[in-house]
Coordinates of C-alpha atoms in Angstrom, one line a residue:
G7 CA 36.7 -16.4 -9.3
A8 CA 34.8 -19.5 -10.1
V9 CA 34.2 -23.1 -8.1
R10 CA 36.1 -25.0 -11.3
K11 CA 39.0 -22.7 -11.0
G12 CA 39.0 -23.8 -7.0
L13 CA 38.1 -20.7 -5.1
P14 CA 35.7 -21.3 -2.8
V15 CA 38.2 -23.6 -1.2
L16 CA 41.0 -21.4 -1.8
L17 CA 39.4 -18.5 0.2
A18 CA 38.2 -21.2 2.7
A19 CA 41.8 -22.3 3.2
W20 CA 43.3 -18.7 3.6
A21 CA 40.8 -18.4 6.3
R22 CA 42.0 -21.2 8.1
A23 CA 45.7 -20.9 7.4
G24 CA 45.3 -18.0 9.2
S25 CA 48.4 -16.2 7.2
D26 CA 48.9 -12.5 8.0
G27 CA 50.4 -12.3 4.6
R28 CA 47.7 -11.1 1.6
L29 CA 46.0 -13.2 -0.5
L30 CA 45.7 -11.5 -4.0
V31 CA 42.8 -12.6 -6.3
G32 CA 42.5 -12.0 -10.2
G33 CA 40.1 -12.5 -12.5
R34 CA 36.6 -11.9 -12.3
V35 CA 34.4 -13.6 -9.7
D36 CA 31.5 -16.0 -10.9
A37 CA 28.3 -14.5 -8.8
D38 CA 27.1 -17.2 -7.8
V39 CA 30.5 -17.2 -5.9
A40 CA 30.3 -13.9 -4.8
E41 CA 26.8 -14.3 -3.4
R42 CA 27.5 -17.5 -1.7
H43 CA 31.1 -16.9 -0.2
A44 CA 30.6 -13.1 0.6
D45 CA 31.9 -13.6 4.0
R46 CA 35.5 -15.1 3.2
M47 CA 35.8 -12.4 0.0
R48 CA 35.5 -9.9 3.2
Q49 CA 38.6 -11.2 4.8
P50 CA 40.7 -8.1 5.3
T51 CA 43.9 -10.1 4.4
V52 CA 41.8 -11.2 0.6
E53 CA 42.3 -8.4 -2.1
F54 CA 40.3 -8.9 -5.3
R55 CA 42.2 -7.5 -8.2
G56 CA 40.1 -8.5 -11.3
Y57 CA 41.2 -9.4 -14.8
T58 CA 44.6 -7.5 -15.7
S59 CA 46.9 -8.1 -18.5
D60 CA 50.1 -7.1 -16.1
L61 CA 50.5 -10.7 -14.9
A62 CA 54.2 -9.9 -14.4
G63 CA 53.4 -6.9 -12.0
V64 CA 50.9 -9.0 -10.1
Y65 CA 53.5 -12.0 -9.8
G66 CA 56.3 -9.3 -8.7
E67 CA 54.2 -8.4 -5.6
A68 CA 53.9 -12.4 -5.1
D69 CA 55.6 -14.8 -2.8
A70 CA 54.1 -17.8 -4.2
F71 CA 51.2 -18.4 -6.7
V72 CA 48.3 -20.7 -6.0
L73 CA 45.7 -22.4 -8.6
T74 CA 43.8 -25.5 -7.3
S75 CA 41.5 -26.1 -10.5
F76 CA 39.6 -29.0 -10.2
E77 CA 39.9 -29.0 -14.1
E78 CA 42.4 -27.4 -16.5
G79 CA 43.8 -28.0 -20.1
S80 CA 47.6 -26.6 -19.5
P81 CA 46.8 -23.5 -17.3
L82 CA 49.4 -20.7 -19.0
V83 CA 49.6 -18.7 -15.9
S84 CA 50.9 -21.8 -13.6
Y85 CA 53.9 -21.4 -16.9
L86 CA 53.9 -17.9 -16.6
A87 CA 54.4 -18.5 -12.5
L88 CA 57.0 -20.8 -12.7
A89 CA 59.0 -18.4 -14.9
A90 CA 58.5 -15.9 -12.5
G91 CA 60.0 -17.6 -9.9
L92 CA 57.1 -18.2 -7.7
P93 CA 56.6 -21.7 -5.8
C94 CA 53.0 -22.9 -6.5
V95 CA 50.7 -24.7 -4.4
L96 CA 48.6 -26.1 -7.6
S97 CA 46.0 -29.2 -8.0
P98 CA 46.8 -32.3 -10.3
A99 CA 45.4 -30.6 -13.1
S100 CA 46.8 -26.9 -12.2
A101 CA 50.4 -28.8 -12.6
G102 CA 50.0 -31.2 -15.1
W103 CA 53.4 -32.4 -16.0
L104 CA 54.9 -28.7 -15.4
V105 CA 55.3 -29.0 -11.6
R106 CA 56.2 -31.8 -9.5
D107 CA 55.2 -32.0 -6.1
G108 CA 58.1 -30.8 -3.6
V109 CA 60.2 -29.9 -6.3
E110 CA 58.8 -26.6 -8.0
G111 CA 56.1 -26.4 -5.7
L112 CA 53.2 -28.6 -3.6
V113 CA 50.7 -30.2 -4.7
V114 CA 47.2 -30.5 -3.5
E115 CA 43.7 -32.2 -4.2
P116 CA 41.5 -29.1 -5.0
D117 CA 38.5 -29.9 -2.9
D118 CA 41.4 -30.4 0.2
V119 CA 40.6 -27.6 2.5
D120 CA 42.7 -28.9 5.4
G121 CA 45.9 -29.6 2.8
V122 CA 45.9 -26.5 0.5
A123 CA 45.8 -24.8 4.0
R124 CA 48.9 -26.6 5.2
A125 CA 50.3 -26.1 1.9
L126 CA 50.0 -22.6 2.1
R127 CA 51.2 -22.2 6.0
M128 CA 54.5 -24.4 4.8
L129 CA 55.7 -22.0 2.1
A130 CA 54.7 -18.8 4.4
D131 CA 56.5 -20.7 7.4
D132 CA 59.4 -22.6 6.1
V133 CA 61.8 -19.8 4.1
A134 CA 64.4 -22.0 3.1
L135 CA 61.7 -24.7 1.5
R136 CA 60.0 -21.1 0.1
E137 CA 63.4 -20.2 -1.7
R138 CA 64.3 -24.0 -2.9
V139 CA 60.7 -24.4 -4.8
A140 CA 61.5 -20.7 -6.3
G141 CA 64.7 -21.4 -7.2
A142 CA 63.3 -25.0 -9.0
A143 CA 60.3 -23.0 -10.7
A144 CA 62.8 -20.4 -12.3
R145 CA 64.9 -23.1 -14.0
R146 CA 62.4 -25.5 -14.8
S147 CA 60.4 -22.8 -16.5
A148 CA 63.4 -22.7 -18.9
D149 CA 62.2 -25.7 -20.4
Y150 CA 58.9 -24.4 -21.7
T151 CA 59.9 -21.5 -24.1
W152 CA 57.7 -20.9 -26.9
D153 CA 61.1 -21.8 -28.9
R154 CA 62.1 -24.5 -26.9
V155 CA 58.3 -26.4 -26.9
A156 CA 57.8 -25.5 -30.5
Q157 CA 61.2 -27.8 -31.4
Q158 CA 59.8 -30.5 -29.1
R159 CA 56.9 -30.4 -30.9
L160 CA 58.7 -30.7 -34.4
A161 CA 60.8 -33.0 -33.3
A162 CA 58.1 -35.1 -32.1
L163 CA 55.6 -34.8 -35.6
A164 CA 59.1 -35.4 -37.8
Q165 CA 59.1 -39.2 -36.6
F166 CA 55.8 -39.5 -38.4
L167 CA 56.2 -37.8 -41.6
P168 CA 57.7 -39.6 -44.4
G169 CA 61.4 -39.0 -44.8

């Protein structure tokens, strides 16, 4: 619920997309965002859930996952969305090397309201695209289990250790 996470852009894009679906927003909303964007936050198709530790439950209700952050490290929520088989709309920072544009999701610039709206409409309107991207997301997530990543890191580090 912060500017850094792209919530104001997402709210504007959601209004512009004109979807008949629901936008579920998780997490706390910063006071300045709530004040400046109160009108968009009151859209009848926008629902704020607040913080939850039950991301699997929220993802189970979703048809897609959106995170258009301006900067991220490696957002765990993006990995979890892929594991849930959700097609993603992500900024380059939120996608990192995890989500490839047009494969596991759609990558858009975090300040591009029209681009985010277009990506939302594409996933809403094109069932075949949504299903293809969701399948690719679920398959890609298998490469990012804790065990697999730990093995890859250990192998990489072992190259630099005296033998």
